[in-house]
Structure formats: C-alpha cells, structure tokens
Amino acid sequence: MKDSTQLAGGDALVSAFDAAGADHLFCSSGSEWAPVWESLARRHRDGEPAPRYLDLTHETVAVGMATGYGLLTRRPQGVLLHAAPGLLQGSMAVHGALLAGVPMVVASSESTTYGDAPGHDPGGQWYRNLSIVGGPQGVAQPFTKWSTEAASVHTLPSMITRAAELSRRAPAGPVYLNIPLETLLQEWDGREAKPVVAPGSTHSSPDEVDEVARLLREAHNPVVVTETAGREAGGFEALVAFAEAWGVPVVEPDSAVCANFPRTHPLHAGSDIGPWMDTADLILLVNCRAPFYPPSRKPSKARIVVIDEVPQRPHVVYQVLFADRYLEGNAANTLRQLAKRAKDLDESVVADRRAAQKARSDGEQTALARAEAKAGQADGVDPVLVAATLRALLDGQDAIVVDETITHSRVVKRHLRTAAPDSYFYVQGGLGQGIAVALGVKLAARERPVVLTIGDGAFAYNPVIPSYDASKAYELPVLIVVFNNRVYKSMNLNHRRFYPEGAAAETGEWLGTDLRRLPRLAAFAEPFGMHTETVDDPEALGPALVRALKSVAEGTTAVVDVLVTR
C-alpha cells in the first residue's frame, strides 16, 4: 500500500498544470488517473491550489470543452484521456482544436512494465487491450503540434511546462504527452515546475511595413481576406482600425472560423472573394490559411501580401498563397502599424472605393431584407427566418454563437450579423463537437448567453447524453437551436452534383441521406430536466425561442428543434 504522505507522479502532474496556469483539467476517466485523483483529493483536503477538475463521460466532450474554453481565454488547459483507445476516441476533437488554433495539453497513458516489474501492478488490461505498438504518442503525432512520452517522474513537470509553452506559441494548438502509469506512480521529490509566462511578441520590421503601406497607397482596388484575424488578442479591433484608416473592404470567406470584423460594418464585403479575383490590384491575406479554391485559382492581376505570424501552416497538407510579400509577426500589431501609416492618401481614389463598397453594402442590406421578408411569408419555417429571429432576440445581449451547421452555415453567418469580438465561432474539423465546444465557451464566459446553431445531422454525431450530463453537472446553460431538415443535405447535394442523370436521380433512391427515422431530437434533453421545444410553425418560432432564452437565463439548458423547410 502506498504511503499517503509520499508524493508521486500524480502530484507532479497536478503541480505542473497549476504552474502552467491551467484553470481546469478536463478528464474523460481512465484507470491511469488514480494518482492524479489522489493528489487532487489531498490538495482539496489540505487547501492547496490545483486546477479545477471536470469529470466528463466522453472524450469528445472533454476535448471539445477545452476547445471552447481556449477559444476565449487563449490559454492552454489540461485534457486527460484514457490510454490509446481514449486518445483515438477524442482524436477528431483534438484535430479540430489544431485547426481552430486552440492551445491545450492532452495526455493519456501507457504501461511500460505490464506487471513484470516489482512494485505496483498496472493491471492486465494494459497487456491485453489498451497498449498500442509505438505508443500513443505515435498515434497523436499527425493531429497535434508536438507529441512525445514523459518517461520519468523527474522530467514530468518540465515536460508539462514545455508542452504548455509549445501549445501557446504560434501557430497555437494541442500538444500530446504519453504519461505511463508507472511514471504517475513513481515517487516524486517535489521539484515543482516553473510558472509558465506569456509568449514574447514578434513584429515585422518598420521597413517591411513601410513597403506594404506604399503598395496600399498605390492600390486603387485593394481588399482584405481573413479567416482568423479575430482569434488573435486584439485582432478584431486592429482589423477594424486598419480597414477604416485605409478604406479597404474586408471579406470573410466561408472558411472563416471566428468573428473577425463586424458584419454590420459598411466595409464588410461578405464571404465571396470572387468579385475581386479579376478586379483587385492588391489582396491582403490576414491570417488566411486557404484563401483560394481550387488552390490554383490565382487572381488575375493582384499583388498579394500575406500578414500572418506563421503563414505556412505546418498542419495544412496543401497550401497555396501566391504571396508576393510576407509581413510575419503578430498580425494585430502589424495591422496597427499599417493603420498608423495611412497618410498622404489619394483622397479621390479612397473616395471611389468607399463609394463602391457603400454600393455593395447597400445592395447586401436590400438583399437581406428581401430574403427575410420572403422567409416570413413562406409556408413552414425557412432557415432564414430562424437566423433573423435569433438576431433580433440576441440584439444587445452580448451573446456568443457557436455554429455547427453545414447546409445552413452561410445563412447563419449572413443573417445573424455578429458584430463584436469573440461573438461567433465555427466548429472546426469533423462534426460531432458542437455541444461540447459551446459548453466550454460558456465555462469561459458564464455571464454571456451562449447559443449553439446545429444541423440535425451534426446533432446526431454529437455525444448528446454525455454533453447534457456535463451541462447539468457543471451548471452550464446554453441554447441549442437545431436546423432540422430531416436529411444529410450536403451529402445529397454531392450525389446530385456528381451524378445528375444517374440511377438515383432516375429511381429516387438517395442512399446515405435520410434522417426522417430519427425520433424527436429535443426529447433527449427531457430526462435531464432541460427546456425543450419542437417547432414547425413560423408563428410559433419567436415565442418558442423567447421561452428558451428565458430558461437559459434562469440556469437551464434549452433545446429548440426547428423543422425547417430546406
């Protein structure tokens, strides 16, 4: 029996995560974590500091909540999974965190002795079922920034420190540590890890910024394209200041992963770069990993400036930017430096492009109003009506929208019209993470309403029961709005696109797409005492959402399953 006063690897882990500034340990339980649980119990008993432990019942929920929390705090948290199988189960969400640029330290375990060494027996399950050739660090390598094994308790605290620092530096993302059970049970001498400090800043040189400012002065039709400027601290505000100073419109393509620029701003130019491909003479790619599709689609005459701390993303398999110049360094700082250089402009040129953008903006306002009026007159609930109703109800509420729709993602972004930093996030990677990410966002912003918009297909991929359990256990009320068209629409569209005159078109046998057999989606929340609504009438939509938001404000998650027409 282990001496209860003796420190072990579990204490080293908890101490290191505390020094790293982790607020939480998001854990999907595994038998290797008993030393960590004992350390936490002792610290709680003795009043010693420790990250808050969240006991979660699914790996996707653990990783997804860490992702949502990190989207707002931009600081690495700890995620504890179980051996290789738990890592594999959570791997989709870890990959999503990599794509979203969210720092976190993910750990799971392995055995190194399989019961053949003196001392603590790790258990036969490691020998029979849980181990994987090459160790789980080999499995994690393709979808993390860095992956290795912490083979000794004496190096464990420093390994966690390094992992946290690596995860936070650009491009931010998850790192992985395999911490064998034997390491967690090893005696520890109490050497604590040094607290982790924020990364230093990097900047483009003044000469490089001056040269890009010259290109901006000479340009007649420049445009900014951005996917993740808003992910940087201060990036949203810096992009607004830059665009206003130079009078440059901003495009957020469909690949945008967060709120980067106010959609209500006259300089917001929608989500389509197409109109600029043949007319722009200068394109500024600000934190934009994949601006052109297909990648070989090169602008006909524009010079291209890439503004990004790490423009060539190591985790992107194929990336084409057509860059003529790079401004590498903190993007928010670069934009602020460029805004200061908006002097000696040709006012007639700036006036012309402001007028052109005003015409585009006015046209978009007219189109939005027309689309919403049409949706209000439709038979059944049109998706545009859902988004427009949500916008009206959330106005002035400082809400955060997490979006896991596919077919309706353009509708959601276009008609919700978010206008503040950290007000919108699109779930990255595979479907099935949205509820957990929304819960993590709520954990980081308890005072703000959090709304998840999600399709019925994506909803079915989510670990719904474990997510609802986490919502209730940790008092994280969110509003879940399901855009339910009873079909995997994107899959059906691809089938029709690839085989417009095929056998399925002839017979009507569309495989892989029908979701009408699913039960009422809101009903899964009822055993948890959550507020549920199912809506198929336009007149009932507004009152249902009002009741749902009231429930969330009072502390109870609400699920509104909206049967939309398309």
mmCIF file of N, CA and C in Angstrom, residues 468-532:
data_model
loop_
_atom_site.group_PDB
_atom_site.id
_atom_site.type_symbol
_atom_site.label_atom_id
_atom_site.label_comp_id
_atom_site.label_asym_id
_atom_site.label_seq_id
_atom_site.Cartn_x
_atom_site.Cartn_y
_atom_site.Cartn_z
ATOM 1 N N TYR A 468 -25.093 16.635 -22.306
ATOM 2 C CA TYR A 468 -26.140 17.127 -21.417
ATOM 3 C C TYR A 468 -25.766 16.897 -19.952
ATOM 4 N N ASP A 469 -25.122 15.764 -19.686
ATOM 5 C CA ASP A 469 -24.668 15.498 -18.321
ATOM 6 C C ASP A 469 -23.702 16.578 -17.857
ATOM 7 N N ALA A 470 -22.750 16.950 -18.723
ATOM 8 C CA ALA A 470 -21.793 17.993 -18.357
ATOM 9 C C ALA A 470 -22.488 19.338 -18.151
ATOM 10 N N SER A 471 -23.446 19.645 -19.010
ATOM 11 C CA SER A 471 -24.181 20.900 -18.891
ATOM 12 C C SER A 471 -24.858 21.003 -17.529
ATOM 13 N N LYS A 472 -25.489 19.903 -17.119
ATOM 14 C CA LYS A 472 -26.217 19.936 -15.852
ATOM 15 C C LYS A 472 -25.276 19.865 -14.651
ATOM 16 N N ALA A 473 -24.255 18.993 -14.741
ATOM 17 C CA ALA A 473 -23.363 18.796 -13.603
ATOM 18 C C ALA A 473 -22.582 20.054 -13.267
ATOM 19 N N TYR A 474 -22.199 20.812 -14.286
ATOM 20 C CA TYR A 474 -21.352 21.983 -14.061
ATOM 21 C C TYR A 474 -22.083 23.295 -14.291
ATOM 22 N N GLU A 475 -23.418 23.222 -14.328
ATOM 23 C CA GLU A 475 -24.276 24.415 -14.398
ATOM 24 C C GLU A 475 -23.856 25.319 -15.542
ATOM 25 N N LEU A 476 -23.919 24.758 -16.746
ATOM 26 C CA LEU A 476 -23.531 25.475 -17.965
ATOM 27 C C LEU A 476 -24.732 25.519 -18.914
ATOM 28 N N PRO A 477 -25.660 26.451 -18.683
ATOM 29 C CA PRO A 477 -26.854 26.515 -19.524
ATOM 30 C C PRO A 477 -26.566 27.159 -20.873
ATOM 31 N N VAL A 478 -26.938 26.492 -21.940
ATOM 32 C CA VAL A 478 -26.785 27.033 -23.291
ATOM 33 C C VAL A 478 -28.096 26.826 -24.045
ATOM 34 N N LEU A 479 -28.274 27.601 -25.109
ATOM 35 C CA LEU A 479 -29.417 27.418 -26.005
ATOM 36 C C LEU A 479 -28.934 26.651 -27.229
ATOM 37 N N ILE A 480 -29.575 25.526 -27.518
ATOM 38 C CA ILE A 480 -29.254 24.714 -28.685
ATOM 39 C C ILE A 480 -30.413 24.838 -29.668
ATOM 40 N N VAL A 481 -30.127 25.360 -30.843
ATOM 41 C CA VAL A 481 -31.139 25.517 -31.885
ATOM 42 C C VAL A 481 -30.784 24.575 -33.033
ATOM 43 N N VAL A 482 -31.644 23.600 -33.276
ATOM 44 C CA VAL A 482 -31.394 22.603 -34.315
ATOM 45 C C VAL A 482 -32.099 23.034 -35.599
ATOM 46 N N PHE A 483 -31.320 23.195 -36.672
ATOM 47 C CA PHE A 483 -31.877 23.425 -38.001
ATOM 48 C C PHE A 483 -32.149 22.047 -38.603
ATOM 49 N N ASN A 484 -33.363 21.562 -38.445
ATOM 50 C CA ASN A 484 -33.686 20.168 -38.732
ATOM 51 C C ASN A 484 -34.438 20.048 -40.059
ATOM 52 N N ASN A 485 -33.694 19.677 -41.114
ATOM 53 C CA ASN A 485 -34.353 19.454 -42.410
ATOM 54 C C ASN A 485 -34.546 17.975 -42.721
ATOM 55 N N ARG A 486 -34.275 17.134 -41.712
ATOM 56 C CA ARG A 486 -34.508 15.683 -41.770
ATOM 57 C C ARG A 486 -33.717 14.992 -42.872
ATOM 58 N N VAL A 487 -32.536 15.538 -43.186
ATOM 59 C CA VAL A 487 -31.741 14.938 -44.255
ATOM 60 C C VAL A 487 -30.285 15.385 -44.110
ATOM 61 N N TYR A 488 -29.353 14.489 -44.519
ATOM 62 C CA TYR A 488 -27.963 14.912 -44.692
ATOM 63 C C TYR A 488 -27.889 15.646 -46.026
ATOM 64 N N LYS A 489 -28.229 16.927 -45.999
ATOM 65 C CA LYS A 489 -28.435 17.668 -47.234
ATOM 66 C C LYS A 489 -27.151 17.796 -48.055
ATOM 67 N N SER A 490 -26.025 18.068 -47.388
ATOM 68 C CA SER A 490 -24.787 18.256 -48.143
ATOM 69 C C SER A 490 -24.393 16.981 -48.877
ATOM 70 N N MET A 491 -24.648 15.827 -48.252
ATOM 71 C CA MET A 491 -24.337 14.559 -48.920
ATOM 72 C C MET A 491 -25.245 14.345 -50.125
ATOM 73 N N ASN A 492 -26.507 14.681 -49.954
ATOM 74 C CA ASN A 492 -27.453 14.541 -51.043
ATOM 75 C C ASN A 492 -27.112 15.470 -52.204
ATOM 76 N N LEU A 493 -26.670 16.689 -51.863
ATOM 77 C CA LEU A 493 -26.291 17.641 -52.916
ATOM 78 C C LEU A 493 -25.097 17.132 -53.717
ATOM 79 N N ASN A 494 -24.134 16.535 -53.037
ATOM 80 C CA ASN A 494 -22.980 15.995 -53.746
ATOM 81 C C ASN A 494 -23.372 14.842 -54.666
ATOM 82 N N HIS A 495 -24.262 13.978 -54.205
ATOM 83 C CA HIS A 495 -24.717 12.879 -55.053
ATOM 84 C C HIS A 495 -25.380 13.433 -56.317
ATOM 85 N N ARG A 496 -26.232 14.415 -56.135
ATOM 86 C CA ARG A 496 -26.908 15.017 -57.294
ATOM 87 C C ARG A 496 -25.918 15.747 -58.205
ATOM 88 N N ARG A 497 -24.885 16.366 -57.598
ATOM 89 C CA ARG A 497 -23.915 17.113 -58.395
ATOM 90 C C ARG A 497 -23.038 16.179 -59.222
ATOM 91 N N PHE A 498 -22.609 15.075 -58.616
ATOM 92 C CA PHE A 498 -21.725 14.158 -59.322
ATOM 93 C C PHE A 498 -22.468 13.288 -60.343
ATOM 94 N N TYR A 499 -23.733 12.968 -60.037
ATOM 95 C CA TYR A 499 -24.498 12.058 -60.896
ATOM 96 C C TYR A 499 -25.886 12.652 -61.196
ATOM 97 N N PRO A 500 -25.919 13.779 -61.932
ATOM 98 C CA PRO A 500 -27.206 14.455 -62.160
ATOM 99 C C PRO A 500 -28.207 13.604 -62.936
ATOM 100 N N GLU A 501 -27.722 12.688 -63.726
ATOM 101 C CA GLU A 501 -28.618 11.823 -64.500
ATOM 102 C C GLU A 501 -28.360 10.354 -64.177
ATOM 103 N N GLY A 502 -27.929 10.069 -62.957
ATOM 104 C CA GLY A 502 -27.596 8.716 -62.557
ATOM 105 C C GLY A 502 -28.813 7.894 -62.170
ATOM 106 N N ALA A 503 -28.531 6.701 -61.674
ATOM 107 C CA ALA A 503 -29.604 5.772 -61.299
ATOM 108 C C ALA A 503 -30.442 6.329 -60.155
ATOM 109 N N ALA A 504 -29.792 6.998 -59.187
ATOM 110 C CA ALA A 504 -30.543 7.548 -58.061
ATOM 111 C C ALA A 504 -31.508 8.634 -58.521
ATOM 112 N N ALA A 505 -31.049 9.484 -59.460
ATOM 113 C CA ALA A 505 -31.935 10.517 -59.997
ATOM 114 C C ALA A 505 -33.117 9.895 -60.727
ATOM 115 N N GLU A 506 -32.888 8.746 -61.359
ATOM 116 C CA GLU A 506 -33.953 8.074 -62.114
ATOM 117 C C GLU A 506 -34.957 7.396 -61.195
ATOM 118 N N THR A 507 -34.452 6.759 -60.111
ATOM 119 C CA THR A 507 -35.332 5.962 -59.256
ATOM 120 C C THR A 507 -35.760 6.670 -57.980
ATOM 121 N N GLY A 508 -35.041 7.741 -57.616
ATOM 122 C CA GLY A 508 -35.322 8.407 -56.349
ATOM 123 C C GLY A 508 -34.721 7.721 -55.149
ATOM 124 N N GLU A 509 -33.816 6.776 -55.353
ATOM 125 C CA GLU A 509 -33.190 6.053 -54.251
ATOM 126 C C GLU A 509 -31.921 6.796 -53.809
ATOM 127 N N TRP A 510 -32.108 7.746 -52.909
ATOM 128 C CA TRP A 510 -30.987 8.544 -52.419
ATOM 129 C C TRP A 510 -30.496 7.927 -51.118
ATOM 130 N N LEU A 511 -29.407 7.183 -51.190
ATOM 131 C CA LEU A 511 -28.881 6.499 -50.017
ATOM 132 C C LEU A 511 -28.006 7.425 -49.173
ATOM 133 N N GLY A 512 -27.847 7.078 -47.908
ATOM 134 C CA GLY A 512 -26.921 7.791 -47.044
ATOM 135 C C GLY A 512 -27.356 9.170 -46.619
ATOM 136 N N THR A 513 -28.623 9.510 -46.789
ATOM 137 C CA THR A 513 -29.021 10.900 -46.537
ATOM 138 C C THR A 513 -30.271 11.067 -45.666
ATOM 139 N N ASP A 514 -31.110 10.048 -45.559
ATOM 140 C CA ASP A 514 -32.425 10.221 -44.925
ATOM 141 C C ASP A 514 -32.308 10.184 -43.407
ATOM 142 N N LEU A 515 -32.800 11.227 -42.742
ATOM 143 C CA LEU A 515 -32.797 11.284 -41.280
ATOM 144 C C LEU A 515 -34.215 11.347 -40.708
ATOM 145 N N ARG A 516 -35.200 11.062 -41.512
ATOM 146 C CA ARG A 516 -36.574 11.162 -41.031
ATOM 147 C C ARG A 516 -36.898 10.093 -39.985
ATOM 148 N N ARG A 517 -36.118 9.032 -39.962
ATOM 149 C CA ARG A 517 -36.398 7.967 -38.997
ATOM 150 C C ARG A 517 -35.985 8.327 -37.567
ATOM 151 N N LEU A 518 -35.212 9.433 -37.405
ATOM 152 C CA LEU A 518 -34.790 9.818 -36.062
ATOM 153 C C LEU A 518 -35.985 10.261 -35.221
ATOM 154 N N PRO A 519 -35.956 9.988 -33.927
ATOM 155 C CA PRO A 519 -37.042 10.477 -33.051
ATOM 156 C C PRO A 519 -36.925 11.976 -32.844
ATOM 157 N N ARG A 520 -37.843 12.529 -32.064
ATOM 158 C CA ARG A 520 -37.796 13.958 -31.762
ATOM 159 C C ARG A 520 -36.467 14.282 -31.079
ATOM 160 N N LEU A 521 -35.695 15.175 -31.679
ATOM 161 C CA LEU A 521 -34.350 15.434 -31.179
ATOM 162 C C LEU A 521 -34.364 16.148 -29.829
ATOM 163 N N ALA A 522 -35.366 16.975 -29.608
ATOM 164 C CA ALA A 522 -35.427 17.693 -28.331
ATOM 165 C C ALA A 522 -35.685 16.750 -27.163
ATOM 166 N N ALA A 523 -36.279 15.580 -27.443
ATOM 167 C CA ALA A 523 -36.683 14.689 -26.365
ATOM 168 C C ALA A 523 -35.509 14.142 -25.565
ATOM 169 N N PHE A 524 -34.318 14.080 -26.157
ATOM 170 C CA PHE A 524 -33.167 13.550 -25.432
ATOM 171 C C PHE A 524 -32.811 14.414 -24.230
ATOM 172 N N ALA A 525 -33.225 15.663 -24.236
ATOM 173 C CA ALA A 525 -32.903 16.568 -23.129
ATOM 174 C C ALA A 525 -33.892 16.446 -21.972
ATOM 175 N N GLU A 526 -35.027 15.822 -22.212
ATOM 176 C CA GLU A 526 -36.074 15.791 -21.189
ATOM 177 C C GLU A 526 -35.654 15.069 -19.910
ATOM 178 N N PRO A 527 -34.942 13.915 -19.974
ATOM 179 C CA PRO A 527 -34.542 13.268 -18.718
ATOM 180 C C PRO A 527 -33.609 14.113 -17.856
ATOM 181 N N PHE A 528 -32.983 15.118 -18.449
ATOM 182 C CA PHE A 528 -32.089 15.981 -17.693
ATOM 183 C C PHE A 528 -32.812 17.213 -17.142
ATOM 184 N N GLY A 529 -34.128 17.261 -17.330
ATOM 185 C CA GLY A 529 -34.894 18.392 -16.824
ATOM 186 C C GLY A 529 -34.678 19.673 -17.588
ATOM 187 N N MET A 530 -34.272 19.562 -18.842
ATOM 188 C CA MET A 530 -33.996 20.748 -19.651
ATOM 189 C C MET A 530 -35.252 21.211 -20.368
ATOM 190 N N HIS A 531 -35.243 22.449 -20.779
ATOM 191 C CA HIS A 531 -36.366 23.023 -21.511
ATOM 192 C C HIS A 531 -36.323 22.537 -22.956
ATOM 193 N N THR A 532 -37.413 22.020 -23.479
ATOM 194 C CA THR A 532 -37.430 21.503 -24.846
ATOM 195 C C THR A 532 -38.625 22.057 -25.621
#
